[in-house]
Amino acid sequence: MYKFAVIVLVAFFAKMANAQDDYPTKRERMVKSQLLARDISDSVTLNAMRQVERHEFVPESMKQYAYADGPLSIGHKQTISQPYIVAYMTQELKLKPGHRVLEIGTGSGYQAAVLATIVDSVYTIEIVEPLGLLADKRLKRLGYKNIETKIGDGYHGWPDKAPFDAIIVTAAVKVIPPALIDQLAEGGRMIIPVGQTNYYRNLVLVTRKNGKIKTKKRIPVAFVPFTREKK
Ligand code: SAH
C-alpha cells in the first residue's frame, strides 16, 4: 500500500514537472527529439529553431502545445506548420546572412521569424488580412526589424523587391507560379509544396544555376492550399 502511494506520488510530480517545464526547456527538447533525431543537421537552421519563441506565435489556448511535434491551428482555417517542416524547408534554402528571402503565406509569422534570425531581409506576403496584420504586429512587438510584411495574393511575388536569393511558399500549389521563378536570383533556391490533389503533395526544390531552372522532388507533405484573390 505504502509502495503504491509512493509510485503514485512520484508519477504525479513527474507529470507536474513536465507540464511546468519552461519554454526554453521545451524548445531544446523539440530541437533534440524532432529535428536532430531526424535529418536536420544544418547548424544555422538548428540555431534559429533554438532561438525563435514558437509559443509567441500561437493563440493563448495553444501555448501549452507550442513545442509539440505537429502543426497547430492559428484561426481562419490556417495552421502554423510542424516544427520539423519549418526546419526542413529552412535547411533546404541553404541560407547565408546577406540573403534576401521572400515568403508566401505569412500565417502566424513564425517561419518568417526563423528566416529573419538567419538572413538580412525577409519579405512576407499573406492573403488573409487579419492574419497578416496580426503577424505584423506580433513580429514588431517581438523586435524583428528585418521583416517586411504585405497583405495580398502572393501569386505575383513581390516584383519591387526582387530578385530573391531564396523563396519559400508555405501553402500548396498545383502549379508553381511563374512570377516566383522569374523572381529567383541566379544561384537562388525556392522550396514549395506542389501537388494535384489535397492528399498527395511533395516539397519541391527549384534552383536557378547559370540561368537554368531545375526542379527536384523532396519529401511528401500536408499543407493548406494556396488560394487566389477573389476578383
Ligand atoms: N508560414 C506560416 C504557415 C502558414 S499556413 C507560419 O509560419 O505560421 C499558409 C498561409 O498561406 C495561410 O496563412 C494562408 O492564408 C496563406 N496563403 C494561401 N494562399 C496565399 C496566397 N495566394 N498569397 C499569400 N498567402 C497565401
Tab-separated table of C-alpha atoms and ligand atoms in Angstrom:
chain	number	residue	atom	x	y	z
A	1	MET	CA	0.000	0.000	0.000
A	2	TYR	CA	2.752	2.386	1.065
A	3	LYS	CA	4.792	1.484	-2.020
A	4	PHE	CA	1.819	2.113	-4.263
A	5	ALA	CA	1.261	5.552	-2.735
A	6	VAL	CA	4.912	6.443	-3.356
A	7	ILE	CA	4.652	5.368	-7.006
A	8	VAL	CA	1.510	7.427	-7.474
A	9	LEU	CA	3.152	10.442	-5.859
A	10	VAL	CA	6.289	10.141	-7.991
A	11	ALA	CA	4.204	9.837	-11.149
A	12	PHE	CA	2.164	12.861	-10.118
A	13	PHE	CA	5.209	15.039	-9.514
A	14	ALA	CA	6.875	13.870	-12.719
A	15	LYS	CA	3.774	14.898	-14.633
A	16	MET	CA	3.623	18.268	-12.875
A	17	ALA	CA	7.280	18.914	-13.587
A	18	ASN	CA	6.745	18.140	-17.252
A	19	ALA	CA	3.695	20.384	-17.505
A	20	GLN	CA	5.572	23.187	-15.830
A	21	ASP	CA	8.731	22.873	-17.882
A	22	ASP	CA	9.662	26.313	-19.051
A	23	TYR	CA	9.557	27.206	-22.723
A	24	PRO	CA	13.365	27.157	-23.258
A	25	THR	CA	13.457	23.590	-21.907
A	26	LYS	CA	10.586	22.537	-24.161
A	27	ARG	CA	12.236	24.238	-27.133
A	28	GLU	CA	15.547	22.461	-26.548
A	29	ARG	CA	13.694	19.152	-26.269
A	30	MET	CA	11.910	19.930	-29.555
A	31	VAL	CA	15.252	20.559	-31.274
A	32	LYS	CA	16.718	17.295	-29.971
A	33	SER	CA	13.793	14.926	-30.396
A	34	GLN	CA	12.108	16.342	-33.517
A	35	LEU	CA	14.959	17.852	-35.526
A	36	LEU	CA	18.359	16.399	-34.587
A	37	ALA	CA	16.818	12.934	-34.190
A	38	ARG	CA	15.578	13.186	-37.790
A	39	ASP	CA	17.619	14.710	-40.605
A	40	ILE	CA	18.084	18.336	-39.605
A	41	SER	CA	21.824	18.857	-39.273
A	42	ASP	CA	22.402	22.388	-40.573
A	43	SER	CA	23.710	24.373	-37.592
A	44	VAL	CA	22.336	27.668	-38.919
A	45	THR	CA	18.814	26.205	-39.055
A	46	LEU	CA	19.140	24.486	-35.669
A	47	ASN	CA	20.313	27.723	-34.023
A	48	ALA	CA	17.379	29.646	-35.444
A	49	MET	CA	14.940	26.965	-34.234
A	50	ARG	CA	16.567	27.227	-30.774
A	51	GLN	CA	16.128	30.997	-30.701
A	52	VAL	CA	12.642	31.726	-32.021
A	53	GLU	CA	9.972	31.597	-29.312
A	54	ARG	CA	7.365	29.460	-31.045
A	55	HIS	CA	4.902	29.869	-28.148
A	56	GLU	CA	4.637	33.570	-29.035
A	57	PHE	CA	3.196	32.663	-32.447
A	58	VAL	CA	0.216	30.538	-31.380
A	59	PRO	CA	-3.116	31.504	-29.807
A	60	GLU	CA	-3.163	31.616	-25.978
A	61	SER	CA	-5.116	28.336	-25.760
A	62	MET	CA	-2.462	26.521	-27.854
A	63	LYS	CA	0.608	27.736	-25.936
A	64	GLN	CA	0.963	24.500	-23.972
A	65	TYR	CA	1.246	22.609	-27.288
A	66	ALA	CA	3.562	25.118	-28.985
A	67	TYR	CA	6.533	22.733	-28.966
A	68	ALA	CA	4.615	19.569	-29.877
A	69	ASP	CA	5.521	17.547	-32.972
A	70	GLY	CA	2.751	18.766	-35.278
A	71	PRO	CA	1.008	21.729	-36.906
A	72	LEU	CA	-1.370	23.900	-34.816
A	73	SER	CA	-4.441	25.903	-35.665
A	74	ILE	CA	-3.978	29.694	-35.837
A	75	GLY	CA	-7.574	30.533	-36.843
A	76	HIS	CA	-9.099	31.419	-40.227
A	77	LYS	CA	-8.728	27.720	-41.172
A	78	GLN	CA	-4.950	28.144	-41.291
A	79	THR	CA	-2.128	26.441	-39.426
A	80	ILE	CA	1.391	27.083	-38.182
A	81	SER	CA	3.484	24.292	-39.730
A	82	GLN	CA	5.033	21.454	-37.742
A	83	PRO	CA	8.471	22.483	-36.372
A	84	TYR	CA	10.169	19.742	-38.405
A	85	ILE	CA	8.683	21.037	-41.668
A	86	VAL	CA	9.705	24.626	-40.836
A	87	ALA	CA	13.247	23.405	-40.161
A	88	TYR	CA	13.330	21.128	-43.233
A	89	MET	CA	12.255	23.930	-45.579
A	90	THR	CA	14.699	26.369	-43.975
A	91	GLN	CA	17.565	23.878	-44.284
A	92	GLU	CA	16.790	23.285	-47.983
A	93	LEU	CA	17.281	27.008	-48.708
A	94	LYS	CA	20.985	26.970	-47.653
A	95	LEU	CA	20.687	30.498	-46.289
A	96	LYS	CA	23.559	32.944	-45.797
A	97	PRO	CA	23.440	36.121	-43.649
A	98	GLY	CA	23.410	38.517	-46.617
A	99	HIS	CA	20.454	36.835	-48.347
A	100	ARG	CA	17.121	38.406	-49.284
A	101	VAL	CA	14.236	35.999	-48.803
A	102	LEU	CA	10.622	36.033	-49.965
A	103	GLU	CA	7.955	34.056	-48.112
A	104	ILE	CA	4.442	33.474	-49.438
A	105	GLY	CA	1.988	32.667	-46.613
A	106	THR	CA	2.947	34.667	-43.505
A	107	GLY	CA	0.342	32.895	-41.336
A	108	SER	CA	1.487	33.335	-37.741
A	109	GLY	CA	4.813	34.889	-38.760
A	110	TYR	CA	6.797	32.012	-37.182
A	111	GLN	CA	8.557	30.853	-40.345
A	112	ALA	CA	9.369	34.488	-41.198
A	113	ALA	CA	10.944	34.905	-37.740
A	114	VAL	CA	13.060	31.773	-38.232
A	115	LEU	CA	14.288	33.120	-41.598
A	116	ALA	CA	14.916	36.605	-40.169
A	117	THR	CA	17.114	35.130	-37.454
A	118	ILE	CA	19.442	33.912	-40.223
A	119	VAL	CA	19.318	36.461	-43.070
A	120	ASP	CA	19.413	40.243	-43.615
A	121	SER	CA	15.956	40.805	-45.050
A	122	VAL	CA	12.720	38.858	-45.225
A	123	TYR	CA	9.676	39.878	-47.270
A	124	THR	CA	6.470	38.017	-46.486
A	125	ILE	CA	3.001	38.135	-48.076
A	126	GLU	CA	-0.298	36.936	-46.567
A	127	ILE	CA	-3.648	36.819	-48.358
A	128	VAL	CA	-5.887	36.647	-45.231
A	129	GLU	CA	-5.828	40.233	-43.977
A	130	PRO	CA	-6.479	39.688	-40.232
A	131	LEU	CA	-3.739	37.033	-40.098
A	132	GLY	CA	-1.250	39.251	-41.923
A	133	LEU	CA	-1.988	42.236	-39.672
A	134	LEU	CA	-1.728	40.147	-36.509
A	135	ALA	CA	1.579	38.630	-37.641
A	136	ASP	CA	2.957	42.094	-38.455
A	137	LYS	CA	2.019	43.406	-35.008
A	138	ARG	CA	3.476	40.335	-33.319
A	139	LEU	CA	6.774	40.479	-35.233
A	140	LYS	CA	7.161	44.183	-34.350
A	141	ARG	CA	6.373	43.501	-30.679
A	142	LEU	CA	8.983	40.734	-30.591
A	143	GLY	CA	11.584	43.097	-32.068
A	144	TYR	CA	12.079	41.624	-35.573
A	145	LYS	CA	13.280	44.633	-37.566
A	146	ASN	CA	14.294	42.938	-40.804
A	147	ILE	CA	10.892	41.577	-41.865
A	148	GLU	CA	8.598	43.483	-44.225
A	149	THR	CA	5.010	42.227	-44.403
A	150	LYS	CA	2.368	42.770	-47.052
A	151	ILE	CA	-1.294	41.776	-47.458
A	152	GLY	CA	-2.110	40.392	-50.879
A	153	ASP	CA	-2.018	37.481	-53.297
A	154	GLY	CA	1.492	36.059	-53.328
A	155	TYR	CA	0.900	34.508	-56.761
A	156	HIS	CA	2.615	37.537	-58.293
A	157	GLY	CA	5.528	37.544	-55.857
A	158	TRP	CA	6.928	40.950	-54.836
A	159	PRO	CA	8.426	42.394	-58.057
A	160	ASP	CA	9.654	45.663	-56.442
A	161	LYS	CA	11.882	43.729	-54.056
A	162	ALA	CA	13.083	41.011	-56.475
A	163	PRO	CA	15.354	39.203	-57.123
A	164	PHE	CA	15.442	36.918	-54.091
A	165	ASP	CA	18.199	34.525	-53.070
A	166	ALA	CA	15.565	32.260	-51.588
A	167	ILE	CA	11.794	31.863	-51.874
A	168	ILE	CA	9.651	29.782	-49.530
A	169	VAL	CA	5.992	29.075	-50.176
A	170	THR	CA	4.053	27.737	-47.187
A	171	ALA	CA	0.750	26.917	-48.939
A	172	ALA	CA	0.364	24.141	-51.512
A	173	VAL	CA	0.087	24.951	-55.234
A	174	LYS	CA	-0.946	22.797	-58.197
A	175	VAL	CA	1.490	24.568	-60.492
A	176	ILE	CA	4.487	26.688	-59.465
A	177	PRO	CA	3.586	30.362	-60.065
A	178	PRO	CA	5.779	31.604	-62.969
A	179	ALA	CA	6.352	35.015	-61.341
A	180	LEU	CA	8.089	33.302	-58.422
A	181	ILE	CA	10.501	31.523	-60.758
A	182	ASP	CA	11.171	34.848	-62.515
A	183	GLN	CA	11.989	36.491	-59.193
A	184	LEU	CA	14.522	33.853	-58.151
A	185	ALA	CA	18.088	35.242	-58.302
A	186	GLU	CA	20.965	33.467	-60.049
A	187	GLY	CA	22.125	30.749	-57.646
A	188	GLY	CA	18.798	31.044	-55.836
A	189	ARG	CA	16.702	28.290	-54.238
A	190	MET	CA	12.937	28.005	-53.815
A	191	ILE	CA	11.093	25.439	-51.685
A	192	ILE	CA	7.396	24.941	-52.358
A	193	PRO	CA	4.725	22.267	-51.697
A	194	VAL	CA	3.281	21.072	-55.024
A	195	GLY	CA	0.517	18.565	-55.756
A	196	GLN	CA	-2.501	17.945	-57.933
A	197	THR	CA	-4.742	16.769	-55.079
A	198	ASN	CA	-5.238	17.710	-51.445
A	199	TYR	CA	-3.749	14.429	-50.287
A	200	TYR	CA	-0.557	13.914	-52.256
A	201	ARG	CA	1.826	16.801	-52.233
A	202	ASN	CA	5.586	16.963	-52.295
A	203	LEU	CA	8.008	19.619	-51.270
A	204	VAL	CA	9.759	20.647	-54.469
A	205	LEU	CA	13.131	22.378	-54.589
A	206	VAL	CA	13.587	24.785	-57.504
A	207	THR	CA	17.075	26.077	-58.317
A	208	ARG	CA	18.448	28.564	-60.841
A	209	LYS	CA	22.038	27.901	-61.809
A	210	ASN	CA	23.749	29.561	-64.804
A	211	GLY	CA	20.282	30.710	-65.813
A	212	LYS	CA	18.941	27.135	-65.911
A	213	ILE	CA	15.897	26.181	-63.818
A	214	LYS	CA	15.869	22.739	-62.234
A	215	THR	CA	13.215	21.130	-60.013
A	216	LYS	CA	13.726	18.268	-57.607
A	217	LYS	CA	11.117	16.395	-55.562
A	218	ARG	CA	11.920	16.188	-51.863
A	219	ILE	CA	9.590	14.796	-49.155
A	220	PRO	CA	5.806	14.167	-49.111
A	221	VAL	CA	3.923	16.738	-47.015
A	222	ALA	CA	0.461	18.000	-45.993
A	223	PHE	CA	-0.195	21.722	-46.451
A	224	VAL	CA	-3.144	24.116	-46.530
A	225	PRO	CA	-3.977	25.121	-50.111
A	226	PHE	CA	-2.670	28.205	-51.892
A	227	THR	CA	-5.701	30.434	-52.505
A	228	ARG	CA	-6.247	33.216	-55.042
A	229	GLU	CA	-7.605	36.716	-54.564
A	230	LYS	CA	-11.297	37.000	-55.357
A	231	LYS	CA	-11.766	39.057	-58.496
B	1	SAH	N1	4.353	30.230	-42.680
B	1	SAH	C1	3.211	30.155	-41.779
B	1	SAH	C2	2.309	28.983	-42.110
B	1	SAH	C3	1.175	29.495	-42.798
B	1	SAH	S1	-0.052	28.413	-43.446
B	1	SAH	C4	3.639	30.145	-40.337
B	1	SAH	O1	4.833	30.036	-40.054
B	1	SAH	O2	2.771	30.276	-39.473
B	1	SAH	C5	-0.165	29.076	-45.073
B	1	SAH	C6	-0.602	30.515	-45.173
B	1	SAH	O3	-0.608	30.835	-46.579
B	1	SAH	C7	-2.013	30.778	-44.675
B	1	SAH	O4	-1.983	31.787	-43.705
B	1	SAH	C8	-2.762	31.218	-45.934
B	1	SAH	O5	-3.746	32.189	-45.688
B	1	SAH	C9	-1.625	31.761	-46.805
B	1	SAH	N2	-1.903	31.829	-48.252
B	1	SAH	C10	-2.602	30.953	-49.013
B	1	SAH	N3	-2.633	31.366	-50.307
B	1	SAH	C11	-1.919	32.528	-50.364
B	1	SAH	C12	-1.602	33.448	-51.410
B	1	SAH	N4	-2.040	33.279	-52.658
B	1	SAH	N5	-0.838	34.524	-51.098
B	1	SAH	C13	-0.395	34.744	-49.835
B	1	SAH	N6	-0.689	33.916	-48.801
B	1	SAH	C14	-1.438	32.826	-49.042
